[in-house]
């Protein structure tokens, strides 16, 4: 028996997200009296793979087949299914990001394993196996019972945190076993964002809504973000208007994020917006209207004009960073 | 001089090649001219509604709830119709499918009014993603759809699972987090998003595309004429296949209450940064 966790890499490097997943898997494995195996697909150096051991993985299965360079949902599913059978996994853990969403559901059918997606806590019980998951876009949480013998969980990002449990891990190179795994997905061209802090990775996010009035007013917000080492986000109408790129759109139909600090500037706090940000640990709101619903979700608030408040905040941040 | 048999062989080879090309082109045209798109529709509470948990704790209180087409599904239907209209006949039909009871018929009629050609309703409570996907997969294999579009999640269960499951049941390709679908000389090109970038890919049909934001700008709304036309469009009702769900909901809980907001005077805005640093310890 084992808990198998899929650790995605970005250009051969793991991110905070992968370490959080392994930390979570380690706790789940403790509940089941078993150990954690991690599976990595792609060219990841030995030193990098070893890092997974710091968070509790005891076995690391590395598949570095060139055929699998482009994500092909079908091929990845077959590879992970095979590894899962080999490792005798009873729980499989994925990130609840686009990659997890691409693979986990297919695997659910292949292994006849019930899926709990977007879980944000450890399983509530192991008999019957019950997980805690977000439903109604954050307006209710469900206790979901998974009745199958194998279970698949996708973990909401930044909901568990990272815990170090150093373990002497064994790395197994299984690349040759999958030399013939070719996918049907053909890559035409790719585009990567560079240099920017990714919204989904950021610990701090500064976000602007229609109350910012015009795209010309954004430099003040971007300045605050850069002094805080934060990513920038926005509401849907702001990205729909083309004031900001659509990757920044947070909310029900955009990105779902859970940073430690979310600063909402000129945002009313519509339910569809809150659906994407309500799991943030601390929410700050700056709005001219003291009745704006965003203040109900906020821990700290300033009633005032964004363009007057932002420069004051920048000055204060410079002060503490001294 | 070469013997006449040589010319004969050359000619017959050329002829074979010619007939093969004609056959392939026929086949290609057939696929292109008869492409059938299936759009999966989930029906959910209006996203502005307050969600109240029902007395049994296992369901939500549906009294007074307005039911709408899941936001992503509305966008994928919009894009499917745009593609059909600009395909000069290559896309034959856009069908919508929904797994649900008769109470969801008004929302399906709305999909027809927006422009879908016909609708299929699998007459069953969609108990979990596995059950729902199995029902859709069954209809896809029966009716041979070329492209299946699914939203990346439903705003009620937030499962993000049905699309991928359909593809695996059928053993066909799937592409997830698709933010653009376009057709270029008969090839369908999909743009998919991942953390930190996007890429353009192609997969052979039939396939499932799981779509997200960007796929269409605004959901299309039904015109008066669309509403009239919808009355005569067919909604076929299919009985479900027998399949056991893998999960069930034991109970619902309300989200944890927020601690309440501490207000800071705008004139003294700098204090906020001190509190975030010393009290909340987030910067
Ligand atoms: C199906 C569906 C899905 C949706 N999905 C999303 C989603 O994913 N994400 C999302 O964000 N929205 C989404 N929406 C839209 C959502 O309903 C709201 O319309 C939107 O979030 C409002 O954006 P806003 O707060 O920027 O603008 P507004 O609601 O217009 O709010 C602007 C705020 O700025 C304040 N303000 C004005 N001037 C100033 C000033 N000088 N200084 C400070 N404050 C000022 C105002 O008091 C107001 O509260 C969705 C809607 C639907 C129907």
XYZ file of C-alpha atoms and ligand atoms in Angstrom:
658
model
C 0.000 0.000 0.000
C 1.136 3.575 -0.563
C 0.032 7.146 -1.155
C 1.134 8.291 -4.609
C 1.628 11.977 -5.287
C 2.128 13.537 -8.715
C 4.820 16.220 -8.565
C 4.728 18.521 -11.556
C 7.883 20.381 -12.602
C 8.447 23.617 -14.457
C 11.533 23.473 -16.679
C 13.005 20.804 -14.445
C 12.282 22.579 -11.150
C 9.657 21.913 -8.520
C 7.642 24.724 -6.991
C 6.192 25.402 -3.577
C 3.048 23.685 -4.842
C 4.852 20.352 -5.325
C 6.346 20.517 -1.822
C 2.941 21.334 -0.349
C 1.482 18.282 -2.110
C 4.187 15.989 -0.737
C 3.693 17.465 2.770
C -0.030 16.766 2.478
C 0.548 13.250 1.117
C 2.849 12.535 4.074
C 0.078 13.391 6.557
C -2.458 11.298 4.626
C 0.005 8.397 4.607
C 0.345 8.700 8.402
C -3.429 8.372 8.765
C -3.262 5.166 6.716
C -0.045 3.818 8.265
C 1.741 3.781 4.987
C 4.399 5.668 3.030
C 4.576 8.201 0.219
C 5.792 7.592 -3.314
C 6.154 10.559 -5.654
C 5.983 10.312 -9.425
C 7.726 12.869 -11.623
C 7.453 13.027 -15.412
C 10.046 15.081 -17.285
C 13.724 15.944 -17.151
C 14.392 16.655 -13.496
C 17.904 16.382 -12.072
C 18.688 13.957 -9.243
C 19.420 16.804 -6.806
C 16.027 18.335 -7.483
C 14.210 14.995 -7.117
C 15.930 14.421 -3.783
C 14.287 17.587 -2.420
C 10.958 15.736 -2.337
C 12.411 13.574 0.416
C 12.597 16.634 2.691
C 8.814 16.698 2.835
C 8.362 13.022 3.585
C 8.491 11.090 0.298
C 10.212 7.725 0.702
C 10.224 6.644 -2.923
C 10.584 8.807 -5.997
C 9.747 7.418 -9.402
C 11.263 9.462 -12.180
C 10.213 9.120 -15.794
C 12.385 11.159 -18.120
C 11.108 9.956 -21.475
C 11.464 12.437 -24.318
C 8.166 11.244 -25.784
C 6.366 12.730 -22.821
C 7.765 16.254 -23.239
C 4.343 17.617 -24.249
C 1.496 17.002 -21.849
C -0.776 14.405 -23.419
C -3.621 13.662 -21.042
C -4.107 10.125 -22.304
C -0.431 9.132 -22.245
C 0.195 10.715 -18.824
C -2.851 8.903 -17.461
C -1.575 5.547 -18.691
C 1.888 6.147 -17.256
C 0.599 7.209 -13.840
C -1.911 4.339 -13.774
C 0.904 1.894 -14.345
C 3.086 3.458 -11.658
C 0.107 3.474 -9.295
C -0.428 -0.249 -9.773
C 3.247 -0.926 -9.313
C 3.342 1.111 -6.100
C 0.079 -0.447 -4.954
C -1.325 3.018 -4.282
C -4.678 3.382 -2.537
C -4.690 7.187 -2.515
C -3.439 9.376 -5.379
C -2.842 13.074 -4.875
C -2.746 15.798 -7.550
C -2.670 19.586 -7.511
C -6.033 21.204 -8.266
C -4.416 23.225 -11.064
C -4.829 22.862 -14.814
C -2.469 19.887 -14.985
C -4.205 18.071 -12.135
C -7.571 18.790 -13.731
C -6.291 17.369 -17.031
C -5.087 14.050 -15.626
C -6.934 13.198 -12.393
C -10.434 12.727 -13.919
C -9.107 10.384 -16.619
C -7.258 8.370 -14.017
C -10.449 8.179 -11.976
C -12.112 6.248 -14.799
C -9.047 4.160 -15.611
C -8.569 3.012 -12.009
C -12.272 3.185 -11.097
C -11.235 5.495 -8.284
C -13.639 8.095 -6.894
C -12.356 11.642 -6.986
C -12.492 14.418 -4.390
C -11.482 17.614 -6.178
C -10.398 20.824 -4.513
C -9.971 19.340 -1.040
C -8.667 21.845 1.488
C -8.126 19.721 4.612
C -6.847 16.284 5.524
C -9.429 13.516 5.054
C -12.023 13.810 7.834
C -12.303 10.025 8.275
C -10.665 7.009 6.710
C -13.721 4.740 7.287
C -15.687 5.633 5.286
C -13.076 7.641 3.420
C -14.435 11.199 3.695
C -12.896 14.416 2.410
C -13.690 18.085 2.910
C -14.211 19.933 -0.339
C -15.276 23.298 -1.625
C -18.671 23.449 -3.356
C -20.937 26.234 -4.609
C -17.795 28.231 -5.388
C -16.936 28.598 -1.725
C -20.467 29.192 -0.407
C -20.667 25.712 1.105
C -18.258 22.889 1.915
C -19.125 19.219 1.490
C -18.156 16.106 3.391
C -17.681 13.829 0.407
C -17.567 10.068 0.889
C -15.446 8.185 -1.631
C -16.658 4.594 -1.811
C -14.060 3.044 -4.116
C -10.960 1.149 -2.937
C -8.657 3.642 -4.654
C -9.249 7.368 -4.113
C -7.976 10.400 -5.967
C -7.695 13.796 -4.286
C -6.809 17.136 -5.845
C -5.544 19.615 -3.267
C -6.553 23.288 -3.329
C -3.348 25.280 -3.593
C -1.995 26.943 -0.442
C -4.650 25.271 1.725
C -2.297 23.014 3.656
C 1.137 24.621 3.727
C 4.577 23.098 3.695
C 5.954 20.923 6.497
C 9.407 19.414 6.484
C 9.698 15.716 7.411
C 13.162 14.738 6.205
C 13.254 11.222 4.849
C 15.975 9.175 3.237
C 14.344 8.641 -0.081
C 15.113 6.194 -2.845
C 14.989 7.382 -6.424
C 14.010 4.943 -9.112
C 14.472 5.746 -12.774
C 11.628 4.123 -14.701
C 12.191 6.022 -17.949
C 12.965 2.973 -20.088
C 9.676 1.309 -19.150
C 7.840 4.109 -20.903
C 9.957 4.636 -23.997
C 7.018 3.822 -26.220
C 4.458 6.052 -24.533
C 3.719 8.503 -27.307
C 0.813 10.877 -27.030
C -1.526 12.119 -29.737
C -1.242 15.760 -28.686
C 0.837 17.744 -31.173
C 2.386 20.963 -29.952
C 2.319 23.795 -32.514
C 3.698 26.609 -30.440
C 4.076 27.602 -26.818
C 4.381 30.829 -24.939
C 5.699 31.280 -21.420
C 5.350 34.229 -19.108
C 8.718 35.290 -17.878
C 10.028 37.546 -15.166
C 6.640 38.076 -13.524
C 5.535 36.620 -10.207
C 2.796 34.151 -11.111
C -0.570 34.936 -9.641
C -1.137 31.340 -8.539
C 2.275 31.178 -6.806
C 2.219 34.534 -5.039
C 2.085 34.939 -1.257
C 0.817 38.496 -1.648
C -1.573 39.767 -4.309
C -2.585 43.369 -4.987
C -5.755 43.490 -7.033
C -7.672 46.283 -8.734
C -11.318 46.681 -9.721
C -13.384 49.154 -11.653
C -12.898 51.625 -8.802
C -9.385 52.197 -10.176
C -11.269 54.220 -12.822
C -8.800 53.927 -15.707
C -5.876 51.773 -16.835
C -3.752 54.929 -16.531
C -4.133 54.705 -12.756
C -2.555 51.242 -12.495
C 1.088 52.311 -12.023
C 0.294 53.252 -8.392
C -1.060 49.751 -7.757
C 1.809 48.053 -9.584
C 4.267 50.102 -7.528
C 2.734 48.876 -4.271
C 2.849 45.307 -5.602
C 6.499 45.535 -6.555
C 7.524 46.929 -3.149
C 5.639 44.074 -1.470
C 7.000 41.419 -3.861
C 3.392 40.768 -4.818
C 1.626 39.593 -7.967
C -1.127 41.759 -9.491
C -4.698 40.660 -10.117
C -7.977 42.261 -11.188
C -11.732 41.733 -11.423
C -13.514 40.406 -14.473
C -14.822 43.716 -15.858
C -11.277 45.093 -15.673
C -9.886 42.256 -17.814
C -12.961 42.269 -20.081
C -12.339 45.960 -20.782
C -8.746 45.127 -21.628
C -7.404 47.358 -18.834
C -5.369 44.383 -17.633
C -4.345 41.048 -19.234
C -6.819 38.224 -18.781
C -4.303 36.068 -16.837
C -4.887 38.499 -13.971
C -8.643 37.906 -13.731
C -9.462 36.401 -10.338
C -12.817 34.942 -9.404
C -15.264 32.241 -10.166
C -14.665 32.325 -13.916
C -11.013 33.338 -13.607
C -8.246 32.141 -11.320
C -8.928 30.779 -7.867
C -6.191 31.908 -5.532
C -5.412 31.668 -1.829
C -2.498 33.986 -1.020
C -1.545 34.924 2.538
C -2.499 38.525 1.818
C -4.999 39.845 -0.747
C -5.324 43.617 -1.102
C -8.518 44.564 -2.974
C -8.446 48.094 -4.361
C -11.651 49.578 -5.803
C -13.362 46.169 -5.818
C -17.019 45.894 -4.757
C -16.809 42.255 -3.641
C -19.418 40.543 -5.859
C -19.993 36.883 -4.935
C -18.410 35.783 -8.215
C -15.261 37.715 -7.352
C -15.178 36.450 -3.754
C -15.504 32.888 -5.100
C -11.958 33.186 -6.376
C -10.282 34.895 -3.450
C -12.219 34.043 -0.275
C -9.687 31.400 0.815
C -6.997 34.089 1.151
C -5.628 34.111 4.698
C -5.957 37.886 5.133
C -8.068 40.208 2.985
C -7.648 43.975 2.922
C -10.169 46.272 1.200
C -9.792 49.846 0.007
C -13.040 51.327 -1.261
C -14.844 54.707 -1.232
C -18.137 53.040 -0.317
C -18.247 51.899 3.319
C -21.195 49.614 2.435
C -19.323 47.684 -0.244
C -19.709 43.924 0.391
C -15.932 43.432 0.156
C -15.677 44.806 3.717
C -17.695 41.802 4.964
C -14.944 39.504 3.727
C -12.084 41.777 4.810
C -10.042 41.715 7.994
C -8.730 45.268 7.508
C -10.411 48.068 5.591
C -9.843 51.649 4.533
C -12.758 53.766 3.355
C -11.151 56.148 0.898
C -10.094 57.023 -2.609
C -7.676 54.478 -4.053
C -5.541 57.099 -5.753
C -4.994 58.915 -2.462
C -4.481 55.791 -0.337
C -2.074 53.860 -2.597
C 0.819 56.367 -2.410
C 0.529 56.405 1.394
C 0.778 52.631 1.495
C 3.822 52.671 -0.783
C 5.520 55.176 1.526
C 4.734 53.037 4.583
C 6.042 49.868 2.936
C 9.290 51.647 2.036
C 9.523 52.630 5.694
C 9.304 49.052 7.056
C 11.520 47.580 4.354
C 14.317 49.952 5.411
C 11.843 0.312 -76.190
C 10.215 -0.808 -72.968
C 7.644 -3.603 -73.108
C 3.986 -2.471 -73.093
C 3.447 -4.260 -69.786
C 5.659 -1.631 -68.152
C 3.360 1.202 -69.212
C 0.434 -0.805 -68.102
C 1.926 -1.289 -64.621
C 2.807 2.413 -64.340
C -0.636 3.447 -65.409
C -2.398 1.077 -63.069
C -0.206 2.266 -60.175
C -1.027 5.853 -61.006
C -4.662 4.943 -61.169
C -4.521 3.215 -57.787
C -2.817 6.232 -56.307
C -5.429 8.474 -57.870
C -8.335 6.454 -56.491
C -6.680 6.384 -53.064
C -6.322 10.181 -53.078
C -9.918 10.592 -54.154
C -11.079 8.248 -51.408
C -9.059 10.077 -48.735
C -10.347 13.424 -49.898
C -13.886 12.122 -49.804
C -13.341 10.895 -46.292
C -11.793 14.200 -45.194
C -14.622 16.151 -46.758
C -17.053 13.851 -45.101
C -15.529 14.542 -41.694
C -15.245 18.260 -42.344
C -18.647 18.574 -43.891
C -20.418 16.503 -41.348
C -18.727 17.537 -38.156
C -21.043 17.161 -35.184
C -20.352 19.100 -31.999
C -21.771 18.101 -28.633
C -21.883 20.692 -25.839
C -22.307 19.410 -22.270
C -24.599 21.531 -20.164
C -24.810 21.579 -16.415
C -27.648 23.460 -14.757
C -26.739 25.310 -11.567
C -28.147 27.872 -9.120
C -27.756 31.468 -10.286
C -24.266 32.472 -9.136
C -25.532 35.518 -7.216
C -27.901 33.406 -5.071
C -27.328 32.890 -1.371
C -26.806 29.194 -0.767
C -28.794 27.781 2.164
C -28.197 24.256 3.384
C -31.304 22.043 3.444
C -32.851 20.508 6.586
C -31.326 17.106 5.820
C -27.844 18.737 5.612
C -27.124 16.602 2.533
C -28.637 18.927 -0.010
C -29.133 22.612 -0.501
C -32.459 24.328 -0.018
C -33.791 24.871 -3.536
C -36.734 27.091 -2.543
C -36.612 30.294 -4.569
C -33.487 29.292 -6.483
C -33.146 30.461 -10.081
C -31.547 27.827 -12.287
C -29.143 28.865 -14.998
C -26.822 27.230 -17.511
C -23.395 26.839 -15.882
C -21.357 29.945 -16.894
C -18.571 27.993 -18.687
C -21.103 25.855 -20.567
C -22.885 28.969 -21.794
C -19.554 30.221 -23.145
C -18.715 26.898 -24.808
C -22.149 26.807 -26.451
C -21.551 30.351 -27.700
C -18.186 29.381 -29.201
C -19.603 26.211 -30.783
C -22.288 28.291 -32.518
C -19.729 30.854 -33.710
C -17.594 28.056 -35.169
C -20.578 26.496 -36.890
C -21.648 29.803 -38.424
C -18.199 30.533 -39.811
C -17.587 26.962 -41.045
C -19.537 27.403 -44.321
C -21.410 24.203 -43.705
C -18.510 22.039 -42.521
C -19.989 21.845 -39.042
C -23.310 20.149 -39.458
C -24.832 20.480 -36.033
C -24.438 21.672 -32.467
C -26.249 19.442 -29.987
C -26.509 20.079 -26.253
C -26.645 17.270 -23.711
C -27.702 17.395 -20.094
C -27.990 14.684 -17.474
C -30.896 15.655 -15.247
C -34.549 15.347 -14.458
C -37.488 16.950 -16.261
C -37.225 20.020 -14.000
C -34.203 21.182 -16.035
C -36.132 21.368 -19.284
C -36.583 25.182 -19.218
C -32.793 25.678 -19.093
C -32.366 23.234 -21.994
C -34.997 25.160 -23.965
C -32.903 28.230 -23.312
C -29.877 26.508 -24.893
C -32.028 25.770 -27.947
C -33.216 29.377 -28.026
C -29.586 30.548 -27.949
C -29.034 28.497 -31.103
C -28.310 24.802 -30.452
C -29.915 22.570 -33.117
C -31.206 19.914 -30.790
C -30.918 18.646 -27.237
C -30.553 15.346 -25.454
C -31.590 14.906 -21.845
C -30.498 11.766 -20.047
C -33.262 11.266 -17.577
C -31.436 10.770 -14.265
C -30.271 12.613 -11.164
C -26.572 13.414 -11.917
C -25.370 11.766 -8.687
C -21.644 12.240 -9.228
C -19.153 13.127 -11.963
C -18.411 9.454 -12.727
C -22.083 8.617 -13.225
C -22.711 11.753 -15.294
C -19.679 11.248 -17.546
C -20.635 7.614 -18.190
C -24.061 8.747 -19.441
C -22.592 11.359 -21.786
C -19.937 8.920 -23.056
C -22.677 6.424 -23.909
C -24.480 9.003 -26.079
C -21.233 10.078 -27.765
C -20.444 6.522 -28.810
C -24.016 5.928 -29.992
C -24.346 9.110 -32.013
C -20.717 9.592 -33.099
C -19.960 13.183 -32.202
C -16.626 14.522 -33.464
C -16.016 17.213 -30.883
C -17.311 17.240 -27.316
C -17.109 20.510 -25.368
C -17.274 20.607 -21.589
C -16.844 23.459 -19.127
C -13.824 23.256 -16.826
C -16.052 23.152 -13.763
C -19.640 23.482 -12.681
C -20.272 26.325 -10.282
C -22.229 24.056 -7.905
C -20.087 20.971 -7.307
C -16.770 22.482 -8.485
C -15.660 19.011 -9.524
C -13.692 19.748 -12.721
C -13.998 16.105 -13.661
C -16.748 15.300 -16.152
C -14.884 16.262 -19.360
C -11.764 14.212 -18.685
C -13.854 11.267 -17.532
C -15.925 11.253 -20.752
C -12.717 11.093 -22.784
C -11.312 8.221 -20.733
C -14.567 6.234 -20.938
C -14.304 6.565 -24.741
C -10.508 6.204 -24.868
C -10.188 9.366 -26.974
C -7.916 12.430 -26.523
C -8.838 15.320 -24.246
C -7.337 18.777 -23.963
C -7.988 20.691 -20.777
C -8.087 24.397 -19.825
C -8.786 25.408 -23.410
C -9.106 29.174 -23.817
C -9.441 29.286 -27.610
C -10.679 26.988 -30.353
C -10.190 27.905 -33.967
C -10.380 26.124 -37.241
C -7.567 26.546 -39.742
C -8.073 24.878 -43.137
C -9.980 22.023 -41.593
C -7.665 21.522 -38.613
C -9.052 22.357 -35.205
C -6.445 24.241 -33.153
C -6.807 24.428 -29.406
C -5.052 26.895 -27.106
C -4.587 25.533 -23.611
C -3.414 27.380 -20.523
C -1.097 26.188 -17.776
C 0.487 27.877 -14.760
C 2.717 30.475 -16.363
C 1.912 30.123 -20.041
C -0.160 28.779 -22.878
C 0.337 26.602 -25.941
C -1.402 25.742 -29.185
C -2.022 22.045 -29.746
C -3.924 19.730 -32.062
C -5.353 16.280 -31.397
C -7.124 13.910 -33.793
C -10.958 13.830 -33.696
C -13.008 12.653 -31.988
C -11.827 14.503 -28.889
C -13.054 16.282 -25.772
C -12.115 19.929 -25.201
C -12.511 21.174 -21.643
C -12.960 24.904 -21.899
C -12.305 27.836 -19.587
C -12.329 31.630 -19.609
C -11.472 33.234 -22.916
C -13.268 30.680 -25.077
C -15.927 33.284 -25.899
C -16.136 36.853 -24.720
C -19.783 37.209 -23.743
C -22.357 34.450 -23.534
C -24.831 34.768 -26.400
C -28.370 35.627 -25.387
C -31.481 34.257 -27.011
C -33.202 36.495 -29.550
C -36.986 36.680 -29.864
C -36.730 34.625 -33.048
C -34.495 32.104 -31.295
C -37.087 31.657 -28.578
C -39.812 31.077 -31.168
C -37.638 28.614 -33.129
C -36.726 26.700 -29.997
C -40.320 25.576 -29.596
C -40.075 23.337 -32.622
C -36.594 21.982 -31.892
C -36.412 18.467 -30.489
C -35.404 17.573 -26.924
C -34.782 13.848 -26.978
C -35.079 12.029 -23.686
C -32.790 9.032 -23.197
C -32.914 6.594 -20.307
C -29.673 6.237 -18.314
C -27.362 3.248 -18.453
C -26.832 1.408 -15.175
C -23.662 2.535 -13.429
C -22.752 2.918 -9.760
C -21.547 6.360 -8.647
C -18.214 6.298 -6.798
C -18.874 9.155 -4.375
C -21.702 10.674 -2.372
C -22.179 13.744 -0.215
C -22.613 12.988 3.485
C -23.275 16.589 4.515
C -22.784 20.256 3.709
C -21.282 22.896 5.974
C -21.298 26.679 5.813
C -17.908 28.321 5.295
C -16.199 29.553 8.447
C -17.338 33.020 9.444
C -14.912 35.874 8.829
C -13.617 37.660 11.938
C -15.022 41.087 11.029
C -13.312 44.132 9.603
C -11.078 46.582 11.432
C -11.267 50.015 9.801
C -8.271 52.308 9.487
C -8.587 56.007 8.824
C -7.684 56.905 5.230
C -5.602 59.879 6.393
C -3.514 57.509 8.463
C -3.352 54.725 5.827
C 0.258 53.871 6.707
C -1.019 52.261 9.918
C -2.442 49.457 7.763
C 1.050 48.420 6.710
C 2.205 48.367 10.338
C -0.740 46.145 11.305
C -0.095 43.785 8.402
C 3.502 43.561 9.515
C 3.153 43.375 13.318
C -0.325 41.971 13.936
C -1.331 39.831 10.953
C 2.326 39.039 10.154
C 1.667 38.683 6.450
C 4.284 41.123 5.145
C -21.522 34.184 -14.347
C -20.701 35.312 -13.817
C -19.369 35.068 -13.500
C -18.564 36.104 -13.006
N -17.264 35.821 -12.683
C -16.506 36.814 -12.156
C -15.156 36.558 -11.769
O -14.636 35.468 -11.957
N -14.433 37.554 -11.230
C -14.953 38.815 -11.036
O -14.236 39.676 -10.535
N -16.211 39.076 -11.408
C -16.998 38.114 -11.963
N -18.267 38.416 -12.351
C -18.696 39.831 -12.296
C -19.154 40.261 -10.921
O -20.519 39.972 -10.795
C -18.945 41.764 -10.722
O -19.608 42.450 -11.752
C -17.503 42.212 -10.708
O -16.733 41.415 -9.837
C -17.402 43.649 -10.264
O -16.111 44.137 -10.493
P -15.557 45.411 -9.708
O -15.590 45.139 -8.277
O -14.255 45.731 -10.341
O -16.546 46.568 -10.166
P -17.750 47.257 -9.428
O -18.716 46.270 -8.929
O -18.221 48.297 -10.345
O -17.084 47.911 -8.161
C -16.232 48.980 -8.176
C -15.992 49.379 -6.737
O -15.048 50.432 -6.699
C -15.405 51.368 -5.708
N -14.798 52.654 -6.061
C -15.217 53.579 -6.964
N -14.355 54.585 -7.018
C -13.361 54.342 -6.150
C -12.179 55.018 -5.781
N -11.834 56.178 -6.319
N -11.388 54.452 -4.856
C -11.709 53.261 -4.280
N -12.824 52.579 -4.617
C -13.633 53.101 -5.544
C -16.911 51.373 -5.735
O -17.427 51.801 -4.479
C -17.232 49.899 -6.022
O -17.410 49.174 -4.815
C -19.093 37.411 -12.843
C -20.429 37.633 -13.173
C -21.224 36.605 -13.663
C -22.647 36.892 -13.990
